[in-house]
Each structure stands twice: as structure tokens, then as C-alpha cells.
Tab-separated table of C-alpha atoms in Angstrom:
chain	number	residue	atom	x	y	z
A	1	MET	CA	5.710	-18.489	-12.525
A	2	THR	CA	2.220	-19.740	-13.485
A	3	PRO	CA	-0.848	-17.298	-12.987
A	4	GLU	CA	-2.052	-19.559	-10.354
A	5	GLN	CA	1.287	-19.352	-8.417
A	6	TYR	CA	1.177	-15.553	-8.964
A	7	VAL	CA	-2.166	-14.973	-7.383
A	8	GLN	CA	-1.423	-17.560	-4.475
A	9	GLU	CA	1.785	-15.382	-3.654
A	10	LYS	CA	-0.212	-12.214	-4.061
A	11	ALA	CA	-2.903	-13.349	-1.672
A	12	ALA	CA	-0.602	-14.907	0.942
A	13	ALA	CA	1.763	-11.956	0.851
A	14	SER	CA	-0.962	-9.448	1.945
A	15	GLY	CA	-1.375	-10.996	5.388
A	16	SER	CA	-5.050	-10.446	5.066
A	17	SER	CA	-7.704	-11.909	7.280
A	18	PHE	CA	-9.274	-13.133	4.047
A	19	TYR	CA	-6.536	-15.541	3.295
A	20	TYR	CA	-7.047	-17.513	6.364
A	21	ALA	CA	-10.864	-18.137	5.309
A	22	PHE	CA	-9.860	-19.157	1.927
A	23	LEU	CA	-7.668	-22.242	3.295
A	24	PHE	CA	-10.847	-24.253	4.201
A	25	LEU	CA	-12.505	-24.067	0.670
A	26	PRO	CA	-12.426	-27.009	-1.824
A	27	PRO	CA	-9.792	-26.424	-4.512
A	28	PRO	CA	-12.072	-24.919	-7.389
A	29	ARG	CA	-13.663	-22.332	-5.218
A	30	ARG	CA	-10.181	-21.790	-3.351
A	31	ALA	CA	-8.532	-21.067	-6.696
A	32	ALA	CA	-11.598	-18.639	-7.779
A	33	ILE	CA	-11.583	-16.605	-4.559
A	34	THR	CA	-7.699	-16.335	-4.497
A	35	ALA	CA	-7.720	-15.062	-7.998
A	36	PHE	CA	-10.400	-12.700	-7.286
A	37	TYR	CA	-8.813	-11.311	-4.145
A	38	ALA	CA	-5.405	-10.990	-6.089
A	39	PHE	CA	-7.298	-8.796	-8.640
A	40	CYS	CA	-8.779	-6.492	-5.688
A	41	ARG	CA	-5.234	-6.251	-4.176
A	42	GLU	CA	-3.714	-5.401	-7.535
A	43	VAL	CA	-6.110	-2.455	-8.072
A	44	ASP	CA	-6.228	-1.396	-4.452
A	45	ASP	CA	-2.267	-1.233	-4.441
A	46	VAL	CA	-2.456	1.097	-7.321
A	47	VAL	CA	-3.951	3.801	-5.204
A	48	ASP	CA	-2.061	3.038	-1.975
A	49	GLU	CA	1.510	2.567	-3.425
A	50	VAL	CA	1.546	4.973	-6.510
A	51	THR	CA	2.291	8.470	-5.238
A	52	ASP	CA	1.520	10.443	-8.538
A	53	PRO	CA	-2.217	10.593	-9.051
A	54	GLY	CA	-1.844	11.003	-12.658
A	55	VAL	CA	0.242	7.681	-13.020
A	56	ALA	CA	-2.312	5.880	-10.584
A	57	ARG	CA	-5.206	6.998	-12.841
A	58	THR	CA	-3.358	5.691	-15.908
A	59	LYS	CA	-2.609	2.275	-14.185
A	60	LEU	CA	-6.488	2.023	-13.200
A	61	ALA	CA	-7.499	2.902	-16.770
A	62	TRP	CA	-5.171	-0.011	-17.857
A	63	TRP	CA	-6.803	-2.380	-15.404
A	64	ALA	CA	-10.164	-1.311	-16.626
A	65	ALA	CA	-9.030	-2.023	-20.387
A	66	GLU	CA	-7.488	-5.330	-19.367
A	67	VAL	CA	-10.690	-6.395	-17.569
A	68	ALA	CA	-12.766	-5.662	-20.736
A	69	GLN	CA	-10.159	-7.293	-22.951
A	70	SER	CA	-10.153	-10.470	-20.742
A	71	PHE	CA	-13.986	-10.682	-20.864
A	72	ALA	CA	-13.645	-10.426	-24.654
A	73	GLY	CA	-11.230	-13.542	-24.416
A	74	ASN	CA	-7.782	-12.248	-24.315
A	75	PRO	CA	-6.521	-11.762	-20.604
A	76	THR	CA	-2.691	-10.806	-20.570
A	77	HIS	CA	-2.101	-10.207	-16.712
A	78	PRO	CA	-1.545	-13.245	-14.768
A	79	VAL	CA	-4.304	-12.190	-12.327
A	80	MET	CA	-6.830	-12.081	-15.129
A	81	ARG	CA	-5.402	-15.373	-16.657
A	82	ALA	CA	-5.995	-17.006	-13.386
A	83	LEU	CA	-9.410	-15.557	-12.750
A	84	MET	CA	-11.066	-16.028	-15.985
A	85	PRO	CA	-11.558	-19.789	-16.065
A	86	SER	CA	-13.753	-19.277	-12.889
A	87	VAL	CA	-15.969	-16.572	-14.385
A	88	PRO	CA	-18.499	-18.672	-16.109
A	89	VAL	CA	-18.373	-21.226	-13.341
A	90	PHE	CA	-19.394	-18.797	-10.593
A	91	GLY	CA	-21.139	-16.137	-12.729
A	92	ILE	CA	-18.703	-13.240	-12.175
A	93	ALA	CA	-19.700	-10.273	-14.114
A	94	GLN	CA	-17.434	-7.812	-15.911
A	95	GLU	CA	-19.442	-4.931	-14.230
A	96	GLN	CA	-18.565	-6.159	-10.697
A	97	LEU	CA	-14.664	-6.167	-11.535
A	98	GLN	CA	-15.194	-2.724	-13.092
A	99	ALA	CA	-16.971	-1.421	-10.071
A	100	VAL	CA	-14.128	-2.223	-7.833
A	101	ILE	CA	-11.879	-0.344	-10.093
A	102	ARG	CA	-14.484	2.655	-9.941
A	103	GLY	CA	-14.242	2.504	-6.152
A	104	CYS	CA	-10.534	2.819	-6.121
A	105	GLU	CA	-10.575	5.602	-8.641
A	106	MET	CA	-12.725	7.438	-6.051
A	107	ASP	CA	-9.657	7.245	-3.736
A	108	LEU	CA	-7.835	9.645	-6.241
A	109	GLU	CA	-10.741	11.990	-6.602
A	110	GLN	CA	-12.218	12.188	-3.002
A	111	THR	CA	-10.492	12.477	0.422
A	112	ARG	CA	-13.550	13.323	2.348
A	113	TYR	CA	-17.162	12.246	2.663
A	114	LEU	CA	-19.903	14.768	3.641
A	115	ASP	CA	-22.111	12.113	5.223
A	116	PHE	CA	-22.499	8.294	5.873
A	117	PRO	CA	-24.755	7.849	2.817
A	118	ASN	CA	-21.940	9.279	0.557
A	119	LEU	CA	-19.387	7.121	2.345
A	120	GLN	CA	-21.643	4.121	2.130
A	121	ARG	CA	-21.778	4.381	-1.690
A	122	TYR	CA	-17.930	4.266	-1.728
A	123	CYS	CA	-17.852	1.253	0.443
A	124	HIS	CA	-20.365	-0.657	-1.815
A	125	LEU	CA	-17.928	-0.470	-4.675
A	126	VAL	CA	-14.720	-1.449	-2.713
A	127	ALA	CA	-16.623	-3.935	-0.331
A	128	GLY	CA	-20.177	-4.748	-1.108
A	129	VAL	CA	-19.482	-5.772	-4.581
A	130	VAL	CA	-16.570	-7.805	-3.332
A	131	GLY	CA	-18.983	-9.633	-0.974
A	132	GLU	CA	-21.457	-10.165	-3.817
A	133	VAL	CA	-18.740	-11.998	-5.791
A	134	ALA	CA	-17.262	-13.920	-2.916
A	135	ALA	CA	-20.744	-15.253	-1.822
A	136	ARG	CA	-21.207	-16.604	-5.318
A	137	ILE	CA	-17.953	-18.191	-5.235
A	138	PHE	CA	-18.651	-19.824	-1.851
A	139	GLY	CA	-21.783	-21.343	-3.024
A	140	GLN	CA	-24.788	-18.976	-2.612
A	141	THR	CA	-28.181	-20.616	-3.401
A	142	LYS	CA	-30.689	-17.952	-2.056
A	143	GLU	CA	-31.138	-14.407	-3.376
A	144	VAL	CA	-31.277	-12.825	-0.039
A	145	THR	CA	-27.703	-13.959	0.656
A	146	THR	CA	-26.481	-11.198	-1.751
A	147	GLU	CA	-27.898	-8.507	0.622
A	148	TYR	CA	-26.259	-10.477	3.439
A	149	ALA	CA	-22.782	-10.310	1.582
A	150	ARG	CA	-23.145	-6.571	0.625
A	151	LYS	CA	-23.832	-5.587	4.401
A	152	LEU	CA	-21.154	-7.721	5.635
A	153	GLY	CA	-18.819	-6.216	3.173
A	154	LEU	CA	-19.694	-2.783	4.415
A	155	ALA	CA	-19.206	-3.945	8.089
A	156	PHE	CA	-15.714	-5.167	6.976
A	157	GLN	CA	-14.937	-1.835	5.360
A	158	LEU	CA	-16.015	0.319	8.176
A	159	THR	CA	-13.871	-1.914	10.401
A	160	ASN	CA	-10.745	-1.292	8.051
A	161	ILE	CA	-11.633	2.481	8.167
A	162	ILE	CA	-11.704	2.422	11.912
A	163	ARG	CA	-8.359	0.467	12.077
A	164	ASP	CA	-6.632	2.554	9.494
A	165	VAL	CA	-7.685	6.271	10.621
A	166	GLY	CA	-3.945	6.967	11.224
A	167	GLU	CA	-2.491	5.384	8.203
A	168	ASP	CA	-5.118	7.174	6.040
A	169	ALA	CA	-4.449	10.357	7.732
A	170	MET	CA	-0.733	10.248	6.701
A	171	ARG	CA	-2.072	9.942	2.988
A	172	GLY	CA	-4.170	12.899	3.594
A	173	ARG	CA	-7.394	10.955	3.684
A	174	ILE	CA	-10.276	11.101	6.311
A	175	TYR	CA	-13.124	8.373	5.693
A	176	LEU	CA	-14.909	9.377	8.761
A	177	PRO	CA	-18.026	11.504	7.655
A	178	VAL	CA	-17.563	15.152	8.018
A	179	ASN	CA	-20.941	15.806	9.579
A	180	GLU	CA	-20.066	13.266	12.179
A	181	LEU	CA	-16.812	14.995	12.728
A	182	GLN	CA	-18.772	18.084	13.429
A	183	GLN	CA	-21.230	16.247	15.701
A	184	PHE	CA	-18.366	15.066	18.092
A	185	ASP	CA	-16.419	18.435	17.571
A	186	VAL	CA	-13.366	16.656	16.150
A	187	LYS	CA	-11.487	18.916	13.674
A	188	ALA	CA	-10.118	17.571	10.389
A	189	HIS	CA	-6.732	18.864	11.103
A	190	GLU	CA	-6.665	16.929	14.497
A	191	ILE	CA	-7.209	13.702	12.517
A	192	LEU	CA	-4.344	14.616	10.103
A	193	GLN	CA	-2.167	15.515	12.916
A	194	ARG	CA	-3.025	12.346	14.689
A	195	THR	CA	-4.140	13.712	17.896
A	196	HIS	CA	-5.876	11.462	20.253
A	197	SER	CA	-8.638	13.071	22.452
A	198	ASP	CA	-11.648	12.099	24.318
A	199	ARG	CA	-13.827	13.702	21.545
A	200	PHE	CA	-11.971	11.364	19.147
A	201	VAL	CA	-12.737	8.260	21.295
A	202	ALA	CA	-16.376	9.387	21.398
A	203	LEU	CA	-16.591	9.679	17.676
A	204	MET	CA	-14.879	6.319	17.245
A	205	LYS	CA	-17.218	4.571	19.594
A	206	PHE	CA	-20.002	5.899	17.478
A	207	GLN	CA	-18.395	4.456	14.351
A	208	ALA	CA	-17.860	1.015	16.120
A	209	GLN	CA	-21.378	0.775	17.272
A	210	ARG	CA	-22.555	1.353	13.601
A	211	ALA	CA	-20.108	-1.390	12.355
A	212	HIS	CA	-21.430	-3.706	15.177
A	213	ALA	CA	-24.936	-3.119	14.053
A	214	LEU	CA	-24.143	-3.951	10.480
A	215	TYR	CA	-22.510	-7.301	11.464
A	216	ASP	CA	-25.717	-8.028	13.427
A	217	GLU	CA	-27.990	-7.073	10.620
A	218	ALA	CA	-25.764	-9.115	7.952
A	219	LEU	CA	-25.839	-12.286	10.064
A	220	ALA	CA	-29.632	-11.976	10.650
A	221	LEU	CA	-30.048	-11.916	6.770
A	222	LEU	CA	-28.070	-15.004	6.163
A	223	PRO	CA	-30.588	-17.985	5.349
A	224	SER	CA	-30.091	-21.269	7.028
A	225	GLU	CA	-29.733	-22.946	3.650
A	226	ASP	CA	-26.659	-20.870	2.855
A	227	ARG	CA	-25.078	-20.933	6.103
A	228	ARG	CA	-22.793	-23.831	5.641
A	229	ALA	CA	-21.610	-22.669	2.244
A	230	GLN	CA	-20.952	-19.142	3.467
A	231	LYS	CA	-18.595	-20.423	6.221
A	232	PRO	CA	-15.635	-18.491	4.810
A	233	GLY	CA	-17.594	-15.338	5.164
A	234	LEU	CA	-18.463	-16.143	8.718
A	235	MET	CA	-14.880	-16.880	9.479
A	236	MET	CA	-13.829	-13.354	8.105
A	237	ALA	CA	-16.718	-11.970	10.215
A	238	SER	CA	-15.414	-13.663	13.317
A	239	ILE	CA	-11.814	-12.319	12.669
A	240	TYR	CA	-12.815	-8.736	11.778
A	241	ARG	CA	-15.257	-8.428	14.647
A	242	THR	CA	-12.592	-9.562	17.000
A	243	LEU	CA	-10.286	-7.013	15.464
A	244	LEU	CA	-13.053	-4.416	15.990
A	245	ARG	CA	-13.182	-5.412	19.842
A	246	GLU	CA	-9.503	-5.287	20.183
A	247	ILE	CA	-9.491	-1.752	18.868
A	248	GLU	CA	-12.317	-0.790	21.201
A	249	ALA	CA	-10.338	-2.463	24.154
A	250	GLU	CA	-7.294	-0.455	23.194
A	251	ASP	CA	-9.399	2.770	23.495
A	252	PHE	CA	-9.266	3.377	19.688
A	253	ARG	CA	-5.379	4.129	19.934
A	254	VAL	CA	-5.385	3.784	15.906
A	255	LEU	CA	-3.910	7.224	15.202
A	256	ASN	CA	-0.399	6.257	15.722
A	257	GLN	CA	-0.378	2.475	15.543
A	258	ARG	CA	-1.907	-0.361	13.610
A	259	ILE	CA	-3.857	-2.637	15.812
A	260	SER	CA	-3.868	-6.138	14.286
A	261	LEU	CA	-4.413	-9.875	15.273
A	262	THR	CA	-1.682	-12.456	15.015
A	263	PRO	CA	-1.682	-14.868	12.199
A	264	VAL	CA	-2.169	-17.614	14.798
A	265	ARG	CA	-5.137	-16.065	16.399
A	266	LYS	CA	-6.690	-15.430	12.826
A	267	LEU	CA	-6.116	-19.191	11.987
A	268	TRP	CA	-7.685	-20.211	15.305
A	269	LEU	CA	-10.735	-17.930	14.811
A	270	ALA	CA	-11.242	-19.399	11.314
A	271	TRP	CA	-10.846	-22.971	12.466
A	272	LYS	CA	-13.334	-22.558	15.288
A	273	VAL	CA	-16.057	-21.483	12.665
A	274	GLN	CA	-15.042	-24.233	10.444
A	275	ALA	CA	-15.005	-26.938	13.101
A	276	LEU	CA	-17.716	-25.770	15.572
A	277	GLY	CA	-19.912	-23.724	13.420
A	278	ARG	CA	-19.753	-20.665	15.625
A	279	MET	CA	-18.193	-17.489	15.782
């Protein structure tokens, strides 16, 4: 299997909404974003699939060394071998890849966040930086597009957090800020025991309103000159925001089930942005 085949399979197997947006890119950009996305999946899977924190730290340290070695001219993992040809073309920095790894390391060290600014710092590493790199690969020409991409990445990550509350609870993690749980009188043990309540719904409505505001702020930041190039990000925004609305329609029944969109629906939403230019 070639490195290119490896990253293609890694991206396709994830079933992520991101994959559907990549399909509409020209081959060089599609190859770059697929390899970068596969890298993000590899390091994220270390945290989600390795049960021993010590082993997970060792694996993430290996990835940090592999990134450094790759930028020194000697990639060994198929993901890095697929990604490195795109690095000079799209201006991908080693520090951006290391930031993603640091964000995943935070999952091994921290399972609670006191307030939203603390959560936001984590989200920047695992999603905002991803947005930065993606925007460059898609064809960014204006500096303000970086801030759009960071904010959109934050909106995506908050949508993921809302969707995954139940799954994260099974791993002992709560990404909802502690002071906001207190504000809505939702106890941590209720989340961990996956107890649905009116108080929980009120808390989640608050989280969803914040996510919607971030989608609006991000889209307002995107300059018209970059709108065409950034269509893949707009496709992802359409898919993720539709998912958020589905979760709202289901009364935030996320503690004991995973609410998702079908592949056909994701493809339709992506095509609609590509063909009609609207979300």
C-alpha cells in the first residue's frame, strides 16, 4: 500500500463530514488535505483508542518525534510520507502539527475545564489550528481568512462536544465548562451517569446558542475574495450546523445515543454548497 492509499483509506474509514468536502477539491489540494486529515486522525486515535495513559503518552511522543524528523527530511510513517510533499506548497508549519499533538496530550492530562476560556484554549489546538492549515490548503489569499478558519474550527469542535457528551462521559471526560454546569445546576455525576433532565437540556441549549453564534461570526469574517476557494469549509459548516440543528430537534438526547447525519445527506449538503454556493 502506498502512503497515498494509506491516507485515503484512513480518511474514508473515519466517516467524517470532512471527507465529503474533500471530494470536490482539485487533486493536489485533495491529496494535501487528505494527508493532513489522516495525520489528525492518527494522533486523535491514540487518545481515544489506547486505554493506558502511559502508552498513549509514549505514542504521542513518538508522533512528535516523527513530525520533527519528517521536517528534517526523513519521514517514516506513511501519513508523514504522504503529507510532506505538500508542506512547502501550502506553507504548512511544523509548529502547527505539533500543536495538534499538544491538544491531544491535553486529553490525557485534563478531563474538566473550569470555564469557557480554558476550554477555548484546548479547542484552538485541536480544531482552530486544523482550520488554519485547511484554509491554506483550500487556497486562502487574505489574512483575515485565518481568523475565519480558527473561529469556524471552534464552532465545529463545540458541535462535536455537544454531540459526544455521552461518549465522552463513558471515558470519564466532561468538556462542558464547570462553571456553566454550576450555572444550570447540573452535577458532574449526572453527566457521567448519563442522566437526561430539563436542567441538562437548558445547559445544552446554552452550548448550542454559543456554537450558532460562532458559526455566524466565522461566516461574517470570510472575505468575498476567498469565498470560492473556501467552499470546502463552507460545506463542512453546512453539514455540522445541520447536525447541530438535528441535535436540537432531538431535545439534546446525546447522553445515550450518537445523533448523526446519513452519508447521503452529508453528500447532498456538500453538493448544494458546491453547485449552488449556499448553505
